[in-house]
Short mmCIF file of C-alpha atoms in Angstrom, two decimals:
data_model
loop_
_atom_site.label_atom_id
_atom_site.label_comp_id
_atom_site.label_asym_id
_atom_site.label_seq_id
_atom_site.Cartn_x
_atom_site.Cartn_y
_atom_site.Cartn_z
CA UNK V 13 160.45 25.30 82.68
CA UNK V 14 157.64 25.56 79.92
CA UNK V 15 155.70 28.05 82.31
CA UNK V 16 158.41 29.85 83.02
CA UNK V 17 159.51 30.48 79.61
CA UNK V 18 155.97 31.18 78.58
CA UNK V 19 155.48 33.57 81.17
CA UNK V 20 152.90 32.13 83.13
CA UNK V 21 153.68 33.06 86.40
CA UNK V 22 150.60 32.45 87.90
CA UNK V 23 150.78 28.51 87.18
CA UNK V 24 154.37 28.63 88.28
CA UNK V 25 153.48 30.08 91.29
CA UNK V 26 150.95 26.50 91.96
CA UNK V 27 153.38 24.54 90.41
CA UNK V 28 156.34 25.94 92.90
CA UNK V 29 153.98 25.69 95.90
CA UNK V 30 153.00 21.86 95.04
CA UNK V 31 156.98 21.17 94.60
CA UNK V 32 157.72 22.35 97.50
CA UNK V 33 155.62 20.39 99.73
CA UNK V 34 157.14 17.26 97.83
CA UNK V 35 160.52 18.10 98.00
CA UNK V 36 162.44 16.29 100.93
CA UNK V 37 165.61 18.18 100.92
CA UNK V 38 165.13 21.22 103.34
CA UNK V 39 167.70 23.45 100.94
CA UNK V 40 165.61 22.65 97.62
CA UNK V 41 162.70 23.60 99.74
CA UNK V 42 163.83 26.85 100.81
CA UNK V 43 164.82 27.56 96.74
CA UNK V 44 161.62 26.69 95.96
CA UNK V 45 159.51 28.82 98.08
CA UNK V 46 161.71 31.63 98.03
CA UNK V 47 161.01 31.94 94.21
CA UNK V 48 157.47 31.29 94.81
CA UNK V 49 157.54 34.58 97.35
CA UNK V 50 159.51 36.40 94.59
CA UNK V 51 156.63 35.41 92.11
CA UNK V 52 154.06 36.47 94.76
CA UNK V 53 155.52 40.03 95.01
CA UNK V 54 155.37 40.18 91.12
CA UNK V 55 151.65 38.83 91.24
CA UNK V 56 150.97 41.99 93.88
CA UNK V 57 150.47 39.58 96.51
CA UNK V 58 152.70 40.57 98.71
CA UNK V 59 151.71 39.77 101.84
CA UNK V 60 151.43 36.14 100.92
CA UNK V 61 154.89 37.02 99.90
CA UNK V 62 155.71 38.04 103.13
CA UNK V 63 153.73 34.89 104.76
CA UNK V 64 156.05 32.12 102.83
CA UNK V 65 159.30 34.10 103.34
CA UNK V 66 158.28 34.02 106.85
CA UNK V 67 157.56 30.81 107.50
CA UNK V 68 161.14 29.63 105.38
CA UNK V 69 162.78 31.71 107.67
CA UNK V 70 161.25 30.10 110.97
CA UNK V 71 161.01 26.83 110.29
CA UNK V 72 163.65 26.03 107.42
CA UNK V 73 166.14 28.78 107.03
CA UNK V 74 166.75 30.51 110.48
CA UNK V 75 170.41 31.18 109.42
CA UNK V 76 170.29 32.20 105.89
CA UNK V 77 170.99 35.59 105.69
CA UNK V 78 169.38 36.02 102.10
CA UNK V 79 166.82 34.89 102.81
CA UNK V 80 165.92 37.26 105.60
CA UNK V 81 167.53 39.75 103.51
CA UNK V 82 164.16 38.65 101.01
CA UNK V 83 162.17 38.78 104.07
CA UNK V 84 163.42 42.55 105.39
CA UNK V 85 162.79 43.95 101.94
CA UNK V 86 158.98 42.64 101.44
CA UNK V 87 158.29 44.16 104.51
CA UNK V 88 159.80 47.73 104.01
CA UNK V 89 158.12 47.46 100.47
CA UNK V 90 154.79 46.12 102.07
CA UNK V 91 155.35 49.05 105.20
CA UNK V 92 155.34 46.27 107.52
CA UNK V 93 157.57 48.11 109.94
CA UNK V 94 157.23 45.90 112.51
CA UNK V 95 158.40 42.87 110.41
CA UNK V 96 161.10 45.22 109.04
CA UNK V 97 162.66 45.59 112.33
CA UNK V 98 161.84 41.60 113.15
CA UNK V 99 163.90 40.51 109.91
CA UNK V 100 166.60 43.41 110.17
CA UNK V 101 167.32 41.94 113.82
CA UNK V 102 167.73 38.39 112.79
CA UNK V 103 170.26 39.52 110.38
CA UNK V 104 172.26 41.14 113.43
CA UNK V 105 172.20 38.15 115.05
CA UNK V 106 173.78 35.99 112.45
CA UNK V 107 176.52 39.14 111.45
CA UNK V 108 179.63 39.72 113.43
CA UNK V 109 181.44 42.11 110.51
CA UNK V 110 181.30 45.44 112.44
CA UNK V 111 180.58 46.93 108.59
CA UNK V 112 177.95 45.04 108.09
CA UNK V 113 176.09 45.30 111.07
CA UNK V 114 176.72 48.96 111.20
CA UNK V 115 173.84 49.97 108.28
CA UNK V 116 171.40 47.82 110.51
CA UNK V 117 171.60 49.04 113.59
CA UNK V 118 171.68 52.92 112.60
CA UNK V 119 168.24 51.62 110.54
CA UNK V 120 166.99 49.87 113.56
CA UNK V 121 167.93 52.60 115.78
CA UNK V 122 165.56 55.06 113.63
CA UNK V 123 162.78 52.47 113.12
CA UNK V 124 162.60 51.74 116.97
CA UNK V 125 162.83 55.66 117.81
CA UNK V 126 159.76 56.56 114.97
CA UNK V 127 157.71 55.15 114.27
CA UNK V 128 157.98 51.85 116.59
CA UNK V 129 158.42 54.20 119.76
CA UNK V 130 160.15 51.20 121.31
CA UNK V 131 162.92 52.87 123.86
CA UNK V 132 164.25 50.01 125.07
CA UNK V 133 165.06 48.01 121.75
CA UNK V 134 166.40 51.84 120.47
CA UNK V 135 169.11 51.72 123.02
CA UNK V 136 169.69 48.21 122.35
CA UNK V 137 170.26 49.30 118.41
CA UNK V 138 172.78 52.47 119.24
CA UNK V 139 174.66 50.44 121.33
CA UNK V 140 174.67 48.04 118.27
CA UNK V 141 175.45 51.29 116.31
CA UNK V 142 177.85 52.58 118.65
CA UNK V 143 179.93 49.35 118.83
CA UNK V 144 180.07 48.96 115.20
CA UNK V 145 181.33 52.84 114.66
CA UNK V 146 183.26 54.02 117.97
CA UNK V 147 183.77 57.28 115.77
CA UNK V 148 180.47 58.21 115.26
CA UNK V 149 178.82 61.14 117.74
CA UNK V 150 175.21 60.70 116.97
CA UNK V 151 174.48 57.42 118.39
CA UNK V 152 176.05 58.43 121.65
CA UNK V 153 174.31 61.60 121.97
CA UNK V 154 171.16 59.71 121.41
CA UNK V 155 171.90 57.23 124.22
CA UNK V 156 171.79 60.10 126.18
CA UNK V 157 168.48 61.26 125.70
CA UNK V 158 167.05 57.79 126.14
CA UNK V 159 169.13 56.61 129.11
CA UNK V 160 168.59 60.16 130.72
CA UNK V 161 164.58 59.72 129.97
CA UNK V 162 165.48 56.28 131.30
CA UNK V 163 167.28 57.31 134.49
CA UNK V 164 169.90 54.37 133.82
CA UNK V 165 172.63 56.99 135.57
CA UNK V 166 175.69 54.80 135.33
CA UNK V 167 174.66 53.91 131.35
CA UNK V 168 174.10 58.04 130.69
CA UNK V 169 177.49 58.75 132.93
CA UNK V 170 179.43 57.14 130.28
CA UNK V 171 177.28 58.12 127.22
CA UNK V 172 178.02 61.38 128.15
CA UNK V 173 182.21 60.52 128.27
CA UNK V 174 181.93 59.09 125.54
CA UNK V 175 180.18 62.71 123.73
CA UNK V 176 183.05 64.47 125.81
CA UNK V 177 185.35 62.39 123.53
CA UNK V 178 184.03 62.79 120.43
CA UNK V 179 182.20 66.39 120.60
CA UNK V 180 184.79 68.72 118.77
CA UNK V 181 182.94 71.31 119.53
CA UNK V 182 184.49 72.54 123.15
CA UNK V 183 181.43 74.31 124.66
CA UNK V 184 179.32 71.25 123.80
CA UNK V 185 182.29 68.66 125.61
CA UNK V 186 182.66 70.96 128.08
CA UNK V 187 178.61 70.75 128.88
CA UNK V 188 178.39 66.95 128.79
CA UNK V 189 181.59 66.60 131.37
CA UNK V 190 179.80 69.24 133.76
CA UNK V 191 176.36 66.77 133.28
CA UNK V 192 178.27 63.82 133.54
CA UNK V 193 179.67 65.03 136.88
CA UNK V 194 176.53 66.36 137.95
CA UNK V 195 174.95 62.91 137.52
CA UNK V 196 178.35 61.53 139.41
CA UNK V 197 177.61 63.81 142.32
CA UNK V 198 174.14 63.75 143.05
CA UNK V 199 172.27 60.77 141.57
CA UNK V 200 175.43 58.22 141.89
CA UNK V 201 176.80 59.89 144.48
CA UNK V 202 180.00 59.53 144.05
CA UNK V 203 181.57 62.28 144.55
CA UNK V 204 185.60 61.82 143.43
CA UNK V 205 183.91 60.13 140.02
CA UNK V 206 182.48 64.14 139.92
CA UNK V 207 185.69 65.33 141.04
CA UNK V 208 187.57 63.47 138.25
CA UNK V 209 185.47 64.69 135.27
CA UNK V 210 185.60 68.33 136.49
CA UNK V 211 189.85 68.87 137.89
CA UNK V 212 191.24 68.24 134.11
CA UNK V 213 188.63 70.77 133.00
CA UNK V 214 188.75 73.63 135.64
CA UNK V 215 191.24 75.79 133.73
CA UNK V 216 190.45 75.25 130.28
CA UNK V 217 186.39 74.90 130.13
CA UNK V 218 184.81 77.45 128.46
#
């Protein structure tokens, strides 16, 4: 408490990394090194920062969502985007509140798209996105890009209903049901799946 209150953060930092490795219970442990990160950061060492926070969340905090919260925002500040995305998907994992997971996946989802040019884990976050907001266009229209660069046909078949759904604009809809029977017809071949998408639309498609 006396280096605290005289502002010595440097010897607190020691002193917190000494306690720590003393400490038995795994709780006070976390506490302790989590303000030693937090002093880190303040030192301008942030990536031994990021190195404690790390290691609290692998081996003694796996489940404690502030303390990947800690974790996620040394690494944006540090531009650690691949830790970024490594902490913000841990947090997914522990969160079932469709609000709350919502502002991770759509962040996840633009991380993995650019600069982490990872397709696969970009689907995986607009599905994420698209579960957590069945209202929302955008991730569904970018599931179809990816699935169609993917050729998954039966995933982009229903990206594209689900765009027919939620496109107001008609010319748009009217575009992804055509695709989305085109797909139906010739790459799934089935053609009364075609058929289907195209009978409701035949007198009213722009």
């Amino acid at each position: 408490e006396r280096r605290r209150a005289a502002g010595d953060e440097a010897g607190l930092e020691g002193l917190l990394e000494r306690l720590a490795a003393v400490v038995p219970d795994p709780s006070e442990k976390r506490d302790l090194l989590v303000e030693r990160a937090q002093i880190l950061e303040r030192l301008d060492r942030r990536s031994d920062a990021i190195e404690v926070v790390r290691s609290v969340a692998d081996e003694l905090a796996p489940q404690h969502l502030p303390t990947l919260q800690l974790l996620a925002q040394l690494c944006e500040s540090a531009e650690d985007i691949g830790g970024l995305a490594d902490a913000l998907e841990r947090q997914m994992g522990l969160l079932e509140d469709a609000g709350l997971r919502l502002p991770i996946a759509r962040k996840l989802a633009d991380l993995y798209d650019e600069p982490l040019d990872d397709r696969s884990k970009a689907i995986d976050a607009l599905y994420a996105w698209a579960e957590a907001d069945g209202t929302d266009l955008e991730p569904q229209k970018r599931l179809v890009d990816h699935l169609g660069a993917e050729e998954r046909y039966p995933e982009l078949v229903a990206a594209l209903d689900a765009v027919t759904h939620l496109e107001t604009d008609p010319e748009l809809s009217g575009e992804a049901v055509r695709r989305a029977a085109t797909i139906s017809a010739e790459k799934l071949e089935n053609i009364d799946a075609a058929w289907n998408r195209l009978a409701p639309r035949i007198d009213s498609d722009p």
